[in-house]
Short mmCIF file of N, CA and C in Angstrom, two decimals:
data_model
loop_
_atom_site.label_atom_id
_atom_site.label_comp_id
_atom_site.label_asym_id
_atom_site.label_seq_id
_atom_site.Cartn_x
_atom_site.Cartn_y
_atom_site.Cartn_z
N UNK A 266 -10.39 24.05 51.08
CA UNK A 266 -11.04 23.71 50.00
C UNK A 266 -11.18 24.46 48.72
N UNK A 267 -10.62 25.78 48.91
CA UNK A 267 -10.45 26.55 47.62
C UNK A 267 -9.60 25.85 46.53
N UNK A 268 -8.41 25.62 47.26
CA UNK A 268 -7.22 24.75 46.29
C UNK A 268 -7.69 23.72 45.37
N UNK A 269 -8.33 22.66 45.82
CA UNK A 269 -8.91 21.87 44.82
C UNK A 269 -9.62 22.27 43.54
N UNK A 270 -10.67 23.47 44.20
CA UNK A 270 -11.60 24.12 43.32
C UNK A 270 -10.77 24.93 42.18
N UNK A 271 -9.80 25.59 42.69
CA UNK A 271 -9.19 26.57 41.83
C UNK A 271 -8.35 25.55 41.05
N UNK A 272 -7.70 24.60 41.26
CA UNK A 272 -6.87 23.60 40.39
C UNK A 272 -7.90 23.17 39.43
N UNK A 273 -9.05 22.77 39.55
CA UNK A 273 -9.69 22.06 38.60
C UNK A 273 -10.17 23.31 37.78
N UNK A 274 -10.67 24.43 38.08
CA UNK A 274 -11.10 25.76 37.20
C UNK A 274 -9.75 25.77 36.37
N UNK A 275 -8.52 26.01 37.17
CA UNK A 275 -7.46 26.43 36.14
C UNK A 275 -7.18 25.39 35.28
N UNK A 276 -7.55 24.02 35.30
CA UNK A 276 -7.31 22.69 34.25
C UNK A 276 -7.91 22.87 33.54
N UNK A 277 -9.46 23.18 33.48
CA UNK A 277 -10.15 23.21 32.68
C UNK A 277 -10.02 24.45 31.65
N UNK A 278 -9.57 25.72 32.44
CA UNK A 278 -9.42 26.72 31.35
C UNK A 278 -8.26 26.38 30.74
N UNK A 279 -7.10 25.95 31.19
CA UNK A 279 -5.91 25.40 30.38
C UNK A 279 -6.41 24.48 29.19
N UNK A 280 -7.25 23.63 29.65
CA UNK A 280 -7.58 22.79 28.55
C UNK A 280 -8.17 23.48 27.03
N UNK A 281 -9.25 24.20 27.98
CA UNK A 281 -9.97 24.96 26.86
C UNK A 281 -9.12 26.02 25.88
N UNK A 282 -8.04 26.43 26.32
CA UNK A 282 -7.16 27.36 25.86
C UNK A 282 -6.59 26.69 24.55
N UNK A 283 -6.07 25.11 25.02
CA UNK A 283 -5.47 24.41 24.35
C UNK A 283 -6.14 23.95 23.04
N UNK A 284 -7.33 23.40 23.31
CA UNK A 284 -8.21 23.38 22.50
C UNK A 284 -8.54 24.48 21.36
N UNK A 285 -8.69 25.46 21.95
CA UNK A 285 -8.75 26.58 21.26
C UNK A 285 -7.95 27.27 19.89
N UNK A 286 -6.73 27.13 20.69
CA UNK A 286 -5.56 27.16 19.97
C UNK A 286 -5.53 26.01 18.80
N UNK A 287 -5.23 24.79 19.09
CA UNK A 287 -5.49 23.58 18.00
C UNK A 287 -6.62 23.86 16.85
N UNK A 288 -7.64 24.35 17.38
CA UNK A 288 -8.66 24.64 16.11
C UNK A 288 -8.58 25.75 15.57
N UNK A 289 -7.67 26.52 15.98
CA UNK A 289 -7.21 27.95 15.50
C UNK A 289 -6.19 27.83 14.32
N UNK A 290 -5.34 26.89 14.74
CA UNK A 290 -3.99 26.55 14.03
C UNK A 290 -4.32 25.48 12.91
N UNK A 291 -5.57 25.02 12.95
CA UNK A 291 -5.95 24.04 11.81
C UNK A 291 -6.42 24.47 10.55
N UNK A 292 -5.75 23.68 9.53
CA UNK A 292 -6.03 24.26 8.17
C UNK A 292 -7.31 23.15 7.74
N UNK A 293 -8.17 23.73 7.03
CA UNK A 293 -9.33 23.10 6.76
C UNK A 293 -8.91 21.85 5.55
N UNK A 294 -9.01 20.45 5.57
CA UNK A 294 -8.34 19.51 4.69
C UNK A 294 -9.62 18.89 3.97
N UNK A 295 -9.53 18.91 2.61
CA UNK A 295 -8.14 19.35 1.73
C UNK A 295 -8.23 20.84 1.37
N UNK A 296 -7.02 21.37 1.15
CA UNK A 296 -7.15 22.54 0.84
C UNK A 296 -6.73 23.00 -0.43
N UNK A 297 -6.27 22.10 -1.42
CA UNK A 297 -6.03 22.11 -2.66
C UNK A 297 -6.42 20.47 -3.27
N UNK A 298 -6.20 20.50 -4.65
CA UNK A 298 -6.49 19.36 -5.31
C UNK A 298 -5.88 17.99 -4.69
N UNK A 299 -6.11 16.86 -5.02
CA UNK A 299 -5.84 15.47 -4.49
C UNK A 299 -5.10 14.83 -5.35
N UNK A 300 -4.14 14.50 -5.43
CA UNK A 300 -3.38 13.52 -6.53
C UNK A 300 -3.84 12.31 -6.29
N UNK A 301 -4.34 11.57 -6.87
CA UNK A 301 -4.83 9.93 -6.80
C UNK A 301 -3.90 9.21 -7.71
N UNK A 302 -2.82 8.45 -7.18
CA UNK A 302 -2.06 7.76 -8.11
C UNK A 302 -2.23 6.28 -8.39
N UNK A 303 -2.51 6.05 -9.60
CA UNK A 303 -2.46 4.79 -10.35
C UNK A 303 -1.50 4.25 -10.75
N UNK A 304 -0.65 3.11 -9.97
CA UNK A 304 0.56 2.86 -10.51
C UNK A 304 0.52 1.86 -11.74
N UNK A 305 -0.35 2.10 -12.53
CA UNK A 305 -0.57 1.07 -13.82
C UNK A 305 -1.05 1.90 -15.09
N UNK A 306 -1.02 1.43 -16.27
CA UNK A 306 -1.31 2.55 -17.36
C UNK A 306 -2.66 2.64 -17.50
N UNK A 307 -3.19 3.67 -18.18
CA UNK A 307 -4.74 3.81 -18.04
C UNK A 307 -5.66 2.83 -18.68
N UNK A 308 -6.52 2.33 -18.42
CA UNK A 308 -7.71 1.17 -19.17
C UNK A 308 -7.64 0.28 -18.43
N UNK A 309 -6.77 0.13 -17.25
CA UNK A 309 -6.97 -1.43 -16.75
C UNK A 309 -7.68 -1.24 -15.78
N UNK A 310 -7.97 -2.45 -14.90
CA UNK A 310 -8.74 -2.53 -13.77
C UNK A 310 -8.76 -1.62 -12.76
N UNK A 311 -7.31 -1.27 -12.50
CA UNK A 311 -7.10 -0.29 -11.16
C UNK A 311 -7.47 0.84 -11.69
N UNK A 312 -6.97 1.32 -13.01
CA UNK A 312 -7.50 2.78 -13.46
C UNK A 312 -8.97 3.15 -13.43
N UNK A 313 -9.54 1.87 -13.81
CA UNK A 313 -11.07 2.03 -13.97
C UNK A 313 -11.53 2.48 -12.45
N UNK A 314 -11.19 1.51 -11.57
CA UNK A 314 -11.70 1.70 -10.28
C UNK A 314 -11.11 2.74 -9.62
N UNK A 315 -9.88 3.37 -10.03
CA UNK A 315 -9.21 4.48 -9.57
C UNK A 315 -10.32 5.88 -9.73
N UNK A 316 -10.72 5.94 -10.93
CA UNK A 316 -11.26 6.97 -11.50
C UNK A 316 -12.64 7.15 -10.85
N UNK A 317 -13.42 5.91 -10.87
CA UNK A 317 -14.53 5.97 -9.93
C UNK A 317 -14.27 6.43 -8.75
N UNK A 318 -13.45 5.93 -7.92
CA UNK A 318 -13.34 6.55 -6.36
C UNK A 318 -12.79 7.77 -6.66
N UNK A 319 -11.93 8.24 -7.46
CA UNK A 319 -11.69 9.82 -7.41
C UNK A 319 -12.87 10.70 -7.60
N UNK A 320 -13.64 10.16 -8.43
CA UNK A 320 -15.00 10.96 -8.97
C UNK A 320 -15.65 11.18 -7.57
N UNK A 321 -15.98 9.92 -6.93
CA UNK A 321 -16.91 10.14 -5.68
C UNK A 321 -15.98 10.86 -4.77
N UNK A 322 -14.60 10.46 -4.26
CA UNK A 322 -14.19 11.09 -3.18
C UNK A 322 -14.12 12.68 -3.50
N UNK A 323 -13.84 13.06 -4.74
CA UNK A 323 -13.99 14.49 -4.81
C UNK A 323 -15.20 15.26 -4.79
N UNK A 324 -16.22 14.60 -5.14
CA UNK A 324 -17.65 15.11 -4.77
C UNK A 324 -17.86 14.95 -3.09
N UNK A 325 -17.36 14.10 -2.48
CA UNK A 325 -17.20 14.08 -1.01
C UNK A 325 -16.56 14.98 -0.22
N UNK A 326 -15.38 15.26 -0.85
CA UNK A 326 -14.46 16.15 -0.16
C UNK A 326 -14.37 17.94 -0.76
N UNK A 327 -15.38 18.00 -1.89
CA UNK A 327 -15.61 19.35 -2.54
C UNK A 327 -14.16 19.90 -3.18
N UNK A 328 -13.37 19.26 -3.51
CA UNK A 328 -12.00 19.38 -3.69
C UNK A 328 -12.02 18.39 -5.18
N UNK A 329 -11.17 18.70 -6.35
CA UNK A 329 -11.04 17.88 -7.28
C UNK A 329 -10.13 17.01 -7.03
N UNK A 330 -10.20 15.59 -7.44
CA UNK A 330 -9.00 14.55 -7.46
C UNK A 330 -8.49 14.05 -8.59
N UNK A 331 -7.27 14.38 -8.65
CA UNK A 331 -6.76 14.32 -10.31
C UNK A 331 -6.09 12.98 -10.21
N UNK A 332 -6.70 11.86 -11.07
CA UNK A 332 -5.96 10.65 -11.37
C UNK A 332 -4.63 10.98 -12.27
N UNK A 333 -3.62 10.06 -11.49
CA UNK A 333 -2.22 10.35 -12.20
C UNK A 333 -1.89 8.68 -12.31
N UNK A 334 -2.05 8.44 -13.42
CA UNK A 334 -1.42 7.26 -13.93
C UNK A 334 -0.01 7.43 -14.29
N UNK A 335 0.88 6.38 -13.26
CA UNK A 335 2.41 6.22 -13.27
C UNK A 335 2.55 4.64 -13.24
N UNK A 336 2.30 4.07 -14.65
CA UNK A 336 2.59 2.82 -14.75
C UNK A 336 4.18 2.53 -15.11
N UNK A 337 4.34 0.91 -14.49
CA UNK A 337 5.87 0.34 -14.54
C UNK A 337 6.50 -0.27 -13.49
N UNK A 338 7.05 -1.21 -14.02
CA UNK A 338 7.82 -2.39 -12.99
C UNK A 338 6.67 -2.70 -12.06
N UNK A 339 5.63 -3.18 -12.35
CA UNK A 339 4.75 -3.50 -11.73
C UNK A 339 4.13 -2.86 -10.73
N UNK A 340 3.97 -1.57 -10.87
CA UNK A 340 3.38 -0.89 -10.12
C UNK A 340 4.60 -0.07 -8.83
N UNK A 341 5.42 -0.42 -9.13
CA UNK A 341 6.98 0.26 -8.47
C UNK A 341 7.03 1.91 -8.62
N UNK A 342 6.78 2.15 -9.74
CA UNK A 342 7.09 3.66 -10.09
C UNK A 342 6.02 4.42 -9.43
N UNK A 343 4.86 4.27 -9.50
CA UNK A 343 3.57 4.82 -8.82
C UNK A 343 3.82 5.03 -7.40
N UNK A 344 4.14 3.45 -6.92
CA UNK A 344 3.88 3.40 -5.45
C UNK A 344 5.05 4.26 -5.07
N UNK A 345 6.32 4.19 -5.33
CA UNK A 345 7.58 4.91 -5.21
C UNK A 345 7.29 6.54 -5.16
N UNK A 346 6.63 7.08 -6.37
CA UNK A 346 6.22 8.43 -6.15
C UNK A 346 5.45 8.73 -4.86
N UNK A 347 4.50 8.05 -4.55
CA UNK A 347 3.56 8.24 -3.65
C UNK A 347 4.12 8.08 -2.25
N UNK A 348 5.03 7.05 -2.08
CA UNK A 348 5.95 7.13 -0.65
C UNK A 348 6.51 8.38 -0.58
N UNK A 349 7.27 8.82 -1.56
CA UNK A 349 8.34 10.03 -1.31
C UNK A 349 7.48 11.33 -1.36
N UNK A 350 6.05 11.26 -1.58
CA UNK A 350 5.34 12.76 -1.55
C UNK A 350 5.14 13.02 -0.13
N UNK A 351 4.83 14.60 -0.07
CA UNK A 351 4.91 14.90 1.22
C UNK A 351 3.65 14.31 2.02
N UNK A 352 4.08 14.00 3.28
CA UNK A 352 2.68 13.16 3.83
C UNK A 352 1.87 14.20 4.61
N UNK A 353 1.12 15.06 3.81
CA UNK A 353 -0.03 15.95 3.87
C UNK A 353 -1.59 15.50 3.48
N UNK A 354 -1.67 13.93 2.65
CA UNK A 354 -2.98 13.63 2.70
C UNK A 354 -3.37 14.18 1.21
N UNK A 355 -2.39 14.84 0.54
CA UNK A 355 -3.00 15.58 -0.90
C UNK A 355 -2.52 14.26 -2.13
N UNK A 356 -1.61 13.33 -1.53
CA UNK A 356 -1.30 12.38 -2.57
C UNK A 356 -1.78 10.74 -1.98
N UNK A 357 -2.57 10.16 -2.74
CA UNK A 357 -3.00 8.93 -2.35
C UNK A 357 -2.55 7.84 -3.57
N UNK A 358 -2.59 6.56 -3.06
CA UNK A 358 -2.39 5.87 -4.16
C UNK A 358 -3.36 4.66 -4.27
N UNK A 359 -3.90 4.00 -5.21
CA UNK A 359 -4.38 2.71 -5.26
C UNK A 359 -3.93 1.91 -5.63
N UNK A 360 -3.70 0.63 -5.34
CA UNK A 360 -2.73 -0.24 -5.88
C UNK A 360 -3.45 -1.78 -5.54
N UNK A 361 -3.19 -2.77 -5.99
CA UNK A 361 -3.66 -4.13 -5.77
C UNK A 361 -2.66 -4.75 -5.12
N UNK A 362 -3.09 -6.18 -5.10
CA UNK A 362 -1.90 -7.30 -4.52
C UNK A 362 -0.48 -6.97 -4.75
N UNK A 363 0.06 -6.43 -5.84
CA UNK A 363 1.29 -5.95 -6.15
C UNK A 363 2.05 -5.07 -5.00
N UNK A 364 1.29 -4.44 -4.27
CA UNK A 364 1.79 -3.58 -3.15
C UNK A 364 2.52 -4.69 -2.12
N UNK A 365 1.77 -5.60 -1.49
CA UNK A 365 2.01 -6.60 -0.72
C UNK A 365 3.00 -7.80 -1.17
N UNK A 366 3.21 -7.98 -2.59
CA UNK A 366 4.28 -9.12 -2.75
C UNK A 366 5.40 -8.42 -3.37
N UNK A 367 5.50 -7.03 -4.04
CA UNK A 367 6.73 -6.78 -4.62
C UNK A 367 7.82 -6.92 -3.89
N UNK A 368 7.87 -6.34 -2.56
CA UNK A 368 9.08 -6.59 -1.72
C UNK A 368 9.56 -8.21 -1.91
N UNK A 369 9.10 -9.27 -2.23
CA UNK A 369 9.33 -10.78 -2.23
C UNK A 369 9.79 -10.66 -3.87
N UNK A 370 9.52 -10.15 -4.79
CA UNK A 370 9.82 -10.10 -6.02
C UNK A 370 11.10 -9.26 -6.72
N UNK A 371 11.04 -8.10 -5.90
CA UNK A 371 12.19 -7.05 -6.49
C UNK A 371 12.89 -6.65 -5.36
N UNK A 372 14.08 -7.22 -5.25
CA UNK A 372 15.11 -7.34 -4.24
C UNK A 372 15.48 -5.77 -3.62
N UNK A 373 15.40 -4.96 -4.53
CA UNK A 373 15.86 -3.59 -4.07
C UNK A 373 14.73 -2.57 -4.54
N UNK A 374 13.40 -2.67 -3.54
CA UNK A 374 12.45 -1.71 -3.79
C UNK A 374 13.00 -0.19 -3.44
N UNK A 375 12.61 0.76 -3.99
CA UNK A 375 13.05 2.20 -3.57
C UNK A 375 12.46 2.88 -2.40
N UNK A 376 11.43 1.88 -1.83
CA UNK A 376 10.51 2.05 -0.63
C UNK A 376 10.19 1.08 0.26
N UNK A 377 9.77 1.31 1.42
CA UNK A 377 9.73 0.20 2.46
C UNK A 377 8.22 0.22 2.32
N UNK A 378 7.68 -0.88 2.15
CA UNK A 378 6.02 -0.80 2.04
C UNK A 378 5.49 -0.34 3.56
N UNK A 379 6.01 -1.10 4.53
CA UNK A 379 5.21 -1.17 5.75
C UNK A 379 5.82 0.35 6.45
N UNK A 380 6.76 1.07 6.43
CA UNK A 380 7.31 2.44 6.78
C UNK A 380 6.88 3.57 6.14
N UNK A 381 6.88 3.35 4.55
CA UNK A 381 6.26 4.62 3.88
C UNK A 381 5.21 5.10 3.54
N UNK A 382 4.31 3.70 3.62
CA UNK A 382 2.75 3.84 3.26
C UNK A 382 2.12 3.75 4.74
N UNK A 383 0.99 4.07 4.71
CA UNK A 383 0.02 3.67 5.75
C UNK A 383 -1.35 3.28 4.91
N UNK A 384 -1.99 2.05 5.47
CA UNK A 384 -3.33 1.90 4.78
C UNK A 384 -4.45 2.97 5.30
N UNK A 385 -5.23 2.75 4.22
CA UNK A 385 -6.55 3.83 4.65
C UNK A 385 -7.55 2.98 4.71
N UNK A 386 -8.16 2.36 3.03
CA UNK A 386 -9.17 1.61 3.64
C UNK A 386 -9.47 0.47 1.98
N UNK A 387 -9.71 -0.52 2.54
CA UNK A 387 -10.12 -1.61 1.34
C UNK A 387 -11.17 -1.30 0.63
N UNK A 388 -11.13 -0.96 -0.62
CA UNK A 388 -12.16 -0.42 -1.39
C UNK A 388 -12.94 -1.60 -2.30
N UNK A 389 -12.40 -2.78 -2.40
CA UNK A 389 -12.82 -3.65 -3.24
C UNK A 389 -12.27 -5.03 -3.05
N UNK A 390 -12.98 -5.82 -3.65
CA UNK A 390 -12.10 -7.38 -3.80
C UNK A 390 -12.17 -7.60 -5.30
N UNK A 391 -11.36 -8.48 -5.98
CA UNK A 391 -11.27 -8.64 -7.25
C UNK A 391 -11.32 -10.18 -7.62
N UNK A 392 -11.97 -10.61 -8.46
CA UNK A 392 -11.80 -12.10 -8.45
C UNK A 392 -10.81 -12.47 -9.61
N UNK A 393 -10.24 -13.52 -9.79
CA UNK A 393 -8.93 -13.84 -10.59
C UNK A 393 -9.25 -15.13 -10.98
N UNK A 394 -8.92 -15.30 -12.36
CA UNK A 394 -9.30 -16.68 -12.64
C UNK A 394 -8.00 -16.93 -13.74
N UNK A 395 -7.97 -18.24 -13.82
CA UNK A 395 -6.53 -19.02 -14.63
C UNK A 395 -7.14 -19.31 -16.02
N UNK A 396 -6.78 -19.07 -16.91
CA UNK A 396 -7.11 -19.35 -18.45
C UNK A 396 -5.72 -19.80 -19.00
N UNK A 397 -5.79 -20.47 -20.03
CA UNK A 397 -4.93 -20.96 -21.00
C UNK A 397 -5.34 -21.17 -22.32
N UNK A 398 -4.21 -21.19 -23.42
CA UNK A 398 -4.63 -21.57 -24.82
C UNK A 398 -5.31 -22.96 -24.70
N UNK A 399 -6.34 -22.63 -25.66
CA UNK A 399 -7.07 -23.97 -25.67
C UNK A 399 -6.10 -25.53 -26.19
N UNK A 400 -5.27 -24.99 -26.69
CA UNK A 400 -4.27 -26.06 -26.97
C UNK A 400 -3.34 -26.43 -26.00
N UNK A 401 -3.34 -25.95 -24.85
CA UNK A 401 -2.79 -26.52 -23.60
C UNK A 401 -3.87 -27.68 -22.87
N UNK A 402 -3.06 -28.91 -22.61
CA UNK A 402 -3.85 -30.37 -22.35
C UNK A 402 -4.37 -30.01 -20.80
N UNK A 403 -4.16 -29.14 -20.00
CA UNK A 403 -4.66 -28.88 -18.72
C UNK A 403 -6.24 -28.88 -18.40
N UNK A 404 -6.64 -29.29 -17.68
CA UNK A 404 -8.20 -29.33 -17.27
C UNK A 404 -8.36 -28.92 -16.16
N UNK A 405 -7.40 -28.65 -15.37
CA UNK A 405 -7.26 -28.52 -14.09
C UNK A 405 -6.08 -27.53 -13.46
N UNK A 406 -5.85 -27.26 -12.06
CA UNK A 406 -4.88 -26.30 -11.89
C UNK A 406 -3.81 -27.48 -11.64
N UNK A 407 -4.02 -28.55 -10.91
CA UNK A 407 -3.07 -29.84 -10.92
C UNK A 407 -2.58 -29.93 -12.08
N UNK A 408 -3.35 -30.29 -13.22
CA UNK A 408 -2.69 -30.80 -14.56
C UNK A 408 -1.87 -29.45 -14.90
N UNK A 409 -2.39 -28.33 -14.66
CA UNK A 409 -1.42 -27.36 -15.49
C UNK A 409 0.11 -27.14 -14.79
N UNK A 410 -0.03 -27.38 -13.22
CA UNK A 410 1.05 -27.57 -12.54
C UNK A 410 2.05 -28.31 -12.69
N UNK A 411 1.50 -29.52 -12.93
CA UNK A 411 2.44 -30.75 -13.25
C UNK A 411 3.26 -30.54 -14.63
N UNK A 412 2.24 -29.91 -15.79
CA UNK A 412 3.01 -29.88 -16.88
C UNK A 412 3.84 -28.61 -16.80
N UNK A 413 3.65 -27.74 -15.94
CA UNK A 413 4.96 -26.43 -15.73
C UNK A 413 5.97 -26.98 -15.03
N UNK A 414 5.52 -28.13 -14.06
CA UNK A 414 6.96 -28.63 -13.76
C UNK A 414 7.92 -29.21 -14.69
N UNK A 415 7.21 -29.92 -15.27
CA UNK A 415 7.95 -30.99 -16.69
C UNK A 415 8.85 -29.77 -17.18
N UNK A 416 8.30 -28.47 -17.64
CA UNK A 416 8.86 -27.39 -18.48
C UNK A 416 9.93 -26.80 -17.66
N UNK A 417 9.63 -26.66 -16.36
CA UNK A 417 10.75 -26.12 -15.58
C UNK A 417 10.78 -24.72 -15.51
N UNK A 418 9.69 -24.18 -15.74
CA UNK A 418 9.71 -22.48 -15.64
C UNK A 418 8.26 -22.20 -15.35
N UNK A 419 8.21 -20.90 -14.71
CA UNK A 419 6.91 -20.21 -14.76
C UNK A 419 7.02 -18.50 -14.70
N UNK A 420 6.06 -18.07 -15.01
CA UNK A 420 6.27 -16.58 -14.65
C UNK A 420 4.90 -15.58 -14.16
N UNK A 421 5.49 -14.90 -13.29
CA UNK A 421 4.43 -14.26 -12.62
C UNK A 421 3.89 -13.10 -12.96
N UNK A 422 4.91 -12.42 -13.81
CA UNK A 422 4.45 -10.85 -14.58
C UNK A 422 5.66 -9.95 -14.49
N UNK A 423 6.04 -9.60 -13.03
CA UNK A 423 6.86 -8.23 -12.60
C UNK A 423 8.09 -8.66 -13.22
N UNK A 424 8.70 -9.96 -13.14
CA UNK A 424 10.36 -9.99 -13.33
C UNK A 424 10.01 -11.59 -14.20
N UNK A 425 10.96 -11.61 -15.46
CA UNK A 425 11.32 -12.83 -16.01
C UNK A 425 12.42 -13.05 -16.69
N UNK A 426 13.02 -14.11 -16.13
CA UNK A 426 14.33 -14.53 -16.86
C UNK A 426 13.89 -15.54 -17.68
N UNK A 427 14.06 -15.89 -19.23
CA UNK A 427 13.99 -16.68 -19.72
C UNK A 427 15.06 -17.20 -20.55
#
């Protein structure tokens, strides 16, 4: 009967030792300022939300959170910078739907959205509206689409070939 008891005590001591080594080797996070990449120019919706989140995140973590606007290519430049940053949690990205759709619009993205980035949190939802010049005769989405079909072109915003 001593063998099972000795095995249990040895196992528990070993687990306690492993836990102690893990705690001793762990560094407090964050241990330096956090870079919060906004892949769009200053002043837009993502920038405003990013600055609000960065301020609150800095307060919660006790470390500065620096907003780094890296606009261009529909969010690709800043997203690529984040994807290639060290995986230490000190570089974060705030993005919008372009993160999900750019791989369908830009054939050779310099990063793989699913492999190079990991989702952390949904921080909000944004309402979008469709507006046109008052001279456009469309009064509904159907009328707008019918009119665009007659013209034979459309434009999403990231790429345009006209």
